[in-house]
Amino acid sequence: MTYQFITLINTRNDYTANEHLKKVQEYIDSGYILECSSYKRNIEIGIPRSHLHSVLGVENDKIIIRNPYGDVFDALWRQEYNPKNGRIALSYEEFKKYFIAIKVNKVLWE
């Protein structure tokens, strides 16, 4: 299995949070693979630059992401989540503080 880049969902455009969340869920429901990566190296937020996270979906008006390495960076950690599985829910406002875009990819079955 491989995948091909299709488009970006840019967090810096004029869409509302609800429009972004709806678009994210529509792509996931259609079978696309979504990913995001941090765009700054900042000791305060504790997320390395260009570190990839999977975008799993939308729940309760929050974007669900997962660190493939399994842990949650300090800036993203919330008590209600297990920091060892790397899964975290962020409001759209929180999400766009750390991530500039969501990359949409199409699965290519070979």
mmCIF file with all atom_site columns, C-alpha atoms in Angstrom:
data_model
loop_
_atom_site.group_PDB
_atom_site.id
_atom_site.type_symbol
_atom_site.label_atom_id
_atom_site.label_alt_id
_atom_site.label_comp_id
_atom_site.label_asym_id
_atom_site.label_entity_id
_atom_site.label_seq_id
_atom_site.pdbx_PDB_ins_code
_atom_site.Cartn_x
_atom_site.Cartn_y
_atom_site.Cartn_z
_atom_site.occupancy
_atom_site.B_iso_or_equiv
_atom_site.pdbx_formal_charge
_atom_site.auth_seq_id
_atom_site.auth_comp_id
_atom_site.auth_asym_id
_atom_site.auth_atom_id
_atom_site.pdbx_PDB_model_num
ATOM 1   C CA . MET A 1 1   ? 0.000   0.000  0.000  1.00 0.00 ? 1   MET A CA 1
ATOM 2   C CA . THR A 1 2   ? 1.173   3.499  -0.805 1.00 0.00 ? 2   THR A CA 1
ATOM 3   C CA . TYR A 1 3   ? -0.556  6.839  -0.857 1.00 0.00 ? 3   TYR A CA 1
ATOM 4   C CA . GLN A 1 4   ? -0.662  9.952  -2.984 1.00 0.00 ? 4   GLN A CA 1
ATOM 5   C CA . PHE A 1 5   ? -0.990  13.575 -1.868 1.00 0.00 ? 5   PHE A CA 1
ATOM 6   C CA . ILE A 1 6   ? -4.338  15.114 -2.892 1.00 0.00 ? 6   ILE A CA 1
ATOM 7   C CA . THR A 1 7   ? -4.715  18.491 -1.161 1.00 0.00 ? 7   THR A CA 1
ATOM 8   C CA . LEU A 1 8   ? -4.202  20.511 2.032  1.00 0.00 ? 8   LEU A CA 1
ATOM 9   C CA . ILE A 1 9   ? -6.734  21.773 4.534  1.00 0.00 ? 9   ILE A CA 1
ATOM 10  C CA . ASN A 1 10  ? -5.018  25.015 5.515  1.00 0.00 ? 10  ASN A CA 1
ATOM 11  C CA . THR A 1 11  ? -5.704  26.315 9.046  1.00 0.00 ? 11  THR A CA 1
ATOM 12  C CA . ARG A 1 12  ? -4.680  29.833 7.998  1.00 0.00 ? 12  ARG A CA 1
ATOM 13  C CA . ASN A 1 13  ? -7.581  30.499 5.624  1.00 0.00 ? 13  ASN A CA 1
ATOM 14  C CA . ASP A 1 14  ? -10.955 32.105 6.271  1.00 0.00 ? 14  ASP A CA 1
ATOM 15  C CA . TYR A 1 15  ? -13.050 29.005 6.970  1.00 0.00 ? 15  TYR A CA 1
ATOM 16  C CA . THR A 1 16  ? -14.806 28.746 10.313 1.00 0.00 ? 16  THR A CA 1
ATOM 17  C CA . ALA A 1 17  ? -13.849 26.066 12.815 1.00 0.00 ? 17  ALA A CA 1
ATOM 18  C CA . ASN A 1 18  ? -17.057 24.160 12.026 1.00 0.00 ? 18  ASN A CA 1
ATOM 19  C CA . GLU A 1 19  ? -16.293 24.230 8.287  1.00 0.00 ? 19  GLU A CA 1
ATOM 20  C CA . HIS A 1 20  ? -12.800 22.847 8.926  1.00 0.00 ? 20  HIS A CA 1
ATOM 21  C CA . LEU A 1 21  ? -14.051 20.110 11.230 1.00 0.00 ? 21  LEU A CA 1
ATOM 22  C CA . LYS A 1 22  ? -16.746 19.113 8.737  1.00 0.00 ? 22  LYS A CA 1
ATOM 23  C CA . LYS A 1 23  ? -14.203 18.976 5.907  1.00 0.00 ? 23  LYS A CA 1
ATOM 24  C CA . VAL A 1 24  ? -11.827 16.821 7.992  1.00 0.00 ? 24  VAL A CA 1
ATOM 25  C CA . GLN A 1 25  ? -14.562 14.316 8.825  1.00 0.00 ? 25  GLN A CA 1
ATOM 26  C CA . GLU A 1 26  ? -15.807 14.191 5.211  1.00 0.00 ? 26  GLU A CA 1
ATOM 27  C CA . TYR A 1 27  ? -12.333 13.248 3.954  1.00 0.00 ? 27  TYR A CA 1
ATOM 28  C CA . ILE A 1 28  ? -11.943 10.563 6.619  1.00 0.00 ? 28  ILE A CA 1
ATOM 29  C CA . ASP A 1 29  ? -15.413 9.165  5.903  1.00 0.00 ? 29  ASP A CA 1
ATOM 30  C CA . SER A 1 30  ? -14.447 8.995  2.210  1.00 0.00 ? 30  SER A CA 1
ATOM 31  C CA . GLY A 1 31  ? -11.419 6.803  3.006  1.00 0.00 ? 31  GLY A CA 1
ATOM 32  C CA . TYR A 1 32  ? -8.602  9.329  2.750  1.00 0.00 ? 32  TYR A CA 1
ATOM 33  C CA . ILE A 1 33  ? -5.559  9.275  5.043  1.00 0.00 ? 33  ILE A CA 1
ATOM 34  C CA . LEU A 1 34  ? -5.043  12.572 6.869  1.00 0.00 ? 34  LEU A CA 1
ATOM 35  C CA . GLU A 1 35  ? -1.872  13.745 8.554  1.00 0.00 ? 35  GLU A CA 1
ATOM 36  C CA . CYS A 1 36  ? -0.527  16.913 10.097 1.00 0.00 ? 36  CYS A CA 1
ATOM 37  C CA . SER A 1 37  ? 2.922   18.028 11.141 1.00 0.00 ? 37  SER A CA 1
ATOM 38  C CA . SER A 1 38  ? 4.136   20.748 13.443 1.00 0.00 ? 38  SER A CA 1
ATOM 39  C CA . TYR A 1 39  ? 5.607   23.782 11.771 1.00 0.00 ? 39  TYR A CA 1
ATOM 40  C CA . LYS A 1 40  ? 7.769   25.358 14.490 1.00 0.00 ? 40  LYS A CA 1
ATOM 41  C CA . ARG A 1 41  ? 10.382  24.151 16.911 1.00 0.00 ? 41  ARG A CA 1
ATOM 42  C CA . ASN A 1 42  ? 9.506   25.733 20.202 1.00 0.00 ? 42  ASN A CA 1
ATOM 43  C CA . ILE A 1 43  ? 10.772  24.598 23.597 1.00 0.00 ? 43  ILE A CA 1
ATOM 44  C CA . GLU A 1 44  ? 7.678   26.042 25.297 1.00 0.00 ? 44  GLU A CA 1
ATOM 45  C CA . ILE A 1 45  ? 5.268   23.881 23.342 1.00 0.00 ? 45  ILE A CA 1
ATOM 46  C CA . GLY A 1 46  ? 7.592   20.898 23.271 1.00 0.00 ? 46  GLY A CA 1
ATOM 47  C CA . ILE A 1 47  ? 6.691   19.589 19.803 1.00 0.00 ? 47  ILE A CA 1
ATOM 48  C CA . PRO A 1 48  ? 9.566   18.984 17.381 1.00 0.00 ? 48  PRO A CA 1
ATOM 49  C CA . ARG A 1 49  ? 9.388   20.715 14.019 1.00 0.00 ? 49  ARG A CA 1
ATOM 50  C CA . SER A 1 50  ? 7.908   18.654 11.162 1.00 0.00 ? 50  SER A CA 1
ATOM 51  C CA . HIS A 1 51  ? 6.845   15.812 13.457 1.00 0.00 ? 51  HIS A CA 1
ATOM 52  C CA . LEU A 1 52  ? 4.015   13.878 11.829 1.00 0.00 ? 52  LEU A CA 1
ATOM 53  C CA . HIS A 1 53  ? 0.725   13.046 13.546 1.00 0.00 ? 53  HIS A CA 1
ATOM 54  C CA . SER A 1 54  ? -2.177  11.009 12.156 1.00 0.00 ? 54  SER A CA 1
ATOM 55  C CA . VAL A 1 55  ? -5.554  12.756 12.001 1.00 0.00 ? 55  VAL A CA 1
ATOM 56  C CA . LEU A 1 56  ? -8.103  10.182 13.167 1.00 0.00 ? 56  LEU A CA 1
ATOM 57  C CA . GLY A 1 57  ? -11.340 12.151 13.032 1.00 0.00 ? 57  GLY A CA 1
ATOM 58  C CA . VAL A 1 58  ? -13.597 14.605 14.792 1.00 0.00 ? 58  VAL A CA 1
ATOM 59  C CA . GLU A 1 59  ? -15.366 13.988 18.122 1.00 0.00 ? 59  GLU A CA 1
ATOM 60  C CA . ASN A 1 60  ? -17.324 16.528 20.158 1.00 0.00 ? 60  ASN A CA 1
ATOM 61  C CA . ASP A 1 61  ? -16.079 19.430 17.998 1.00 0.00 ? 61  ASP A CA 1
ATOM 62  C CA . LYS A 1 62  ? -12.442 18.423 18.495 1.00 0.00 ? 62  LYS A CA 1
ATOM 63  C CA . ILE A 1 63  ? -9.859  17.080 16.059 1.00 0.00 ? 63  ILE A CA 1
ATOM 64  C CA . ILE A 1 64  ? -8.495  13.713 17.185 1.00 0.00 ? 64  ILE A CA 1
ATOM 65  C CA . ILE A 1 65  ? -4.820  13.190 16.375 1.00 0.00 ? 65  ILE A CA 1
ATOM 66  C CA . ARG A 1 66  ? -2.308  10.501 17.240 1.00 0.00 ? 66  ARG A CA 1
ATOM 67  C CA . ASN A 1 67  ? 1.454   10.538 17.536 1.00 0.00 ? 67  ASN A CA 1
ATOM 68  C CA . PRO A 1 68  ? 2.659   7.362  15.781 1.00 0.00 ? 68  PRO A CA 1
ATOM 69  C CA . TYR A 1 69  ? 5.441   7.022  18.355 1.00 0.00 ? 69  TYR A CA 1
ATOM 70  C CA . GLY A 1 70  ? 2.786   6.565  21.023 1.00 0.00 ? 70  GLY A CA 1
ATOM 71  C CA . ASP A 1 71  ? 3.525   9.396  23.437 1.00 0.00 ? 71  ASP A CA 1
ATOM 72  C CA . VAL A 1 72  ? 1.948   12.828 23.754 1.00 0.00 ? 72  VAL A CA 1
ATOM 73  C CA . PHE A 1 73  ? 4.124   15.915 23.766 1.00 0.00 ? 73  PHE A CA 1
ATOM 74  C CA . ASP A 1 74  ? 3.872   18.105 26.847 1.00 0.00 ? 74  ASP A CA 1
ATOM 75  C CA . ALA A 1 75  ? 2.020   20.892 25.036 1.00 0.00 ? 75  ALA A CA 1
ATOM 76  C CA . LEU A 1 76  ? -0.717  18.523 23.891 1.00 0.00 ? 76  LEU A CA 1
ATOM 77  C CA . TRP A 1 77  ? -1.063  16.380 27.018 1.00 0.00 ? 77  TRP A CA 1
ATOM 78  C CA . ARG A 1 78  ? -4.443  16.307 28.747 1.00 0.00 ? 78  ARG A CA 1
ATOM 79  C CA . GLN A 1 79  ? -5.204  14.387 31.918 1.00 0.00 ? 79  GLN A CA 1
ATOM 80  C CA . GLU A 1 80  ? -8.167  12.589 30.347 1.00 0.00 ? 80  GLU A CA 1
ATOM 81  C CA . TYR A 1 81  ? -5.943  10.824 27.775 1.00 0.00 ? 81  TYR A CA 1
ATOM 82  C CA . ASN A 1 82  ? -3.451  8.046  28.199 1.00 0.00 ? 82  ASN A CA 1
ATOM 83  C CA . PRO A 1 83  ? -0.106  9.653  27.282 1.00 0.00 ? 83  PRO A CA 1
ATOM 84  C CA . LYS A 1 84  ? 1.315   6.309  26.165 1.00 0.00 ? 84  LYS A CA 1
ATOM 85  C CA . ASN A 1 85  ? -1.084  5.725  23.258 1.00 0.00 ? 85  ASN A CA 1
ATOM 86  C CA . GLY A 1 86  ? -0.418  9.123  21.693 1.00 0.00 ? 86  GLY A CA 1
ATOM 87  C CA . ARG A 1 87  ? -4.096  9.936  21.078 1.00 0.00 ? 87  ARG A CA 1
ATOM 88  C CA . ILE A 1 88  ? -5.269  13.452 21.881 1.00 0.00 ? 88  ILE A CA 1
ATOM 89  C CA . ALA A 1 89  ? -8.300  15.669 21.154 1.00 0.00 ? 89  ALA A CA 1
ATOM 90  C CA . LEU A 1 90  ? -7.752  19.350 20.388 1.00 0.00 ? 90  LEU A CA 1
ATOM 91  C CA . SER A 1 91  ? -10.240 22.131 19.809 1.00 0.00 ? 91  SER A CA 1
ATOM 92  C CA . TYR A 1 92  ? -9.805  23.735 16.425 1.00 0.00 ? 92  TYR A CA 1
ATOM 93  C CA . GLU A 1 93  ? -8.235  26.816 18.053 1.00 0.00 ? 93  GLU A CA 1
ATOM 94  C CA . GLU A 1 94  ? -5.709  24.628 19.907 1.00 0.00 ? 94  GLU A CA 1
ATOM 95  C CA . PHE A 1 95  ? -5.017  22.603 16.779 1.00 0.00 ? 95  PHE A CA 1
ATOM 96  C CA . LYS A 1 96  ? -4.121  25.615 14.652 1.00 0.00 ? 96  LYS A CA 1
ATOM 97  C CA . LYS A 1 97  ? -1.657  26.887 17.278 1.00 0.00 ? 97  LYS A CA 1
ATOM 98  C CA . TYR A 1 98  ? 0.534   23.848 16.556 1.00 0.00 ? 98  TYR A CA 1
ATOM 99  C CA . PHE A 1 99  ? -0.368  22.723 13.033 1.00 0.00 ? 99  PHE A CA 1
ATOM 100 C CA . ILE A 1 100 ? -0.584  24.848 9.881  1.00 0.00 ? 100 ILE A CA 1
ATOM 101 C CA . ALA A 1 101 ? -2.394  22.353 7.664  1.00 0.00 ? 101 ALA A CA 1
ATOM 102 C CA . ILE A 1 102 ? -3.808  18.882 7.326  1.00 0.00 ? 102 ILE A CA 1
ATOM 103 C CA . LYS A 1 103 ? -2.448  16.885 4.412  1.00 0.00 ? 103 LYS A CA 1
ATOM 104 C CA . VAL A 1 104 ? -5.046  14.769 2.593  1.00 0.00 ? 104 VAL A CA 1
ATOM 105 C CA . ASN A 1 105 ? -3.784  11.584 0.914  1.00 0.00 ? 105 ASN A CA 1
ATOM 106 C CA . LYS A 1 106 ? -5.431  8.941  -1.232 1.00 0.00 ? 106 LYS A CA 1
ATOM 107 C CA . VAL A 1 107 ? -4.633  5.286  -0.582 1.00 0.00 ? 107 VAL A CA 1
ATOM 108 C CA . LEU A 1 108 ? -3.198  3.482  -3.622 1.00 0.00 ? 108 LEU A CA 1
ATOM 109 C CA . TRP A 1 109 ? -3.651  -0.260 -3.327 1.00 0.00 ? 109 TRP A CA 1
ATOM 110 C CA . GLU A 1 110 ? -1.016  -2.085 -5.341 1.00 0.00 ? 110 GLU A CA 1
#
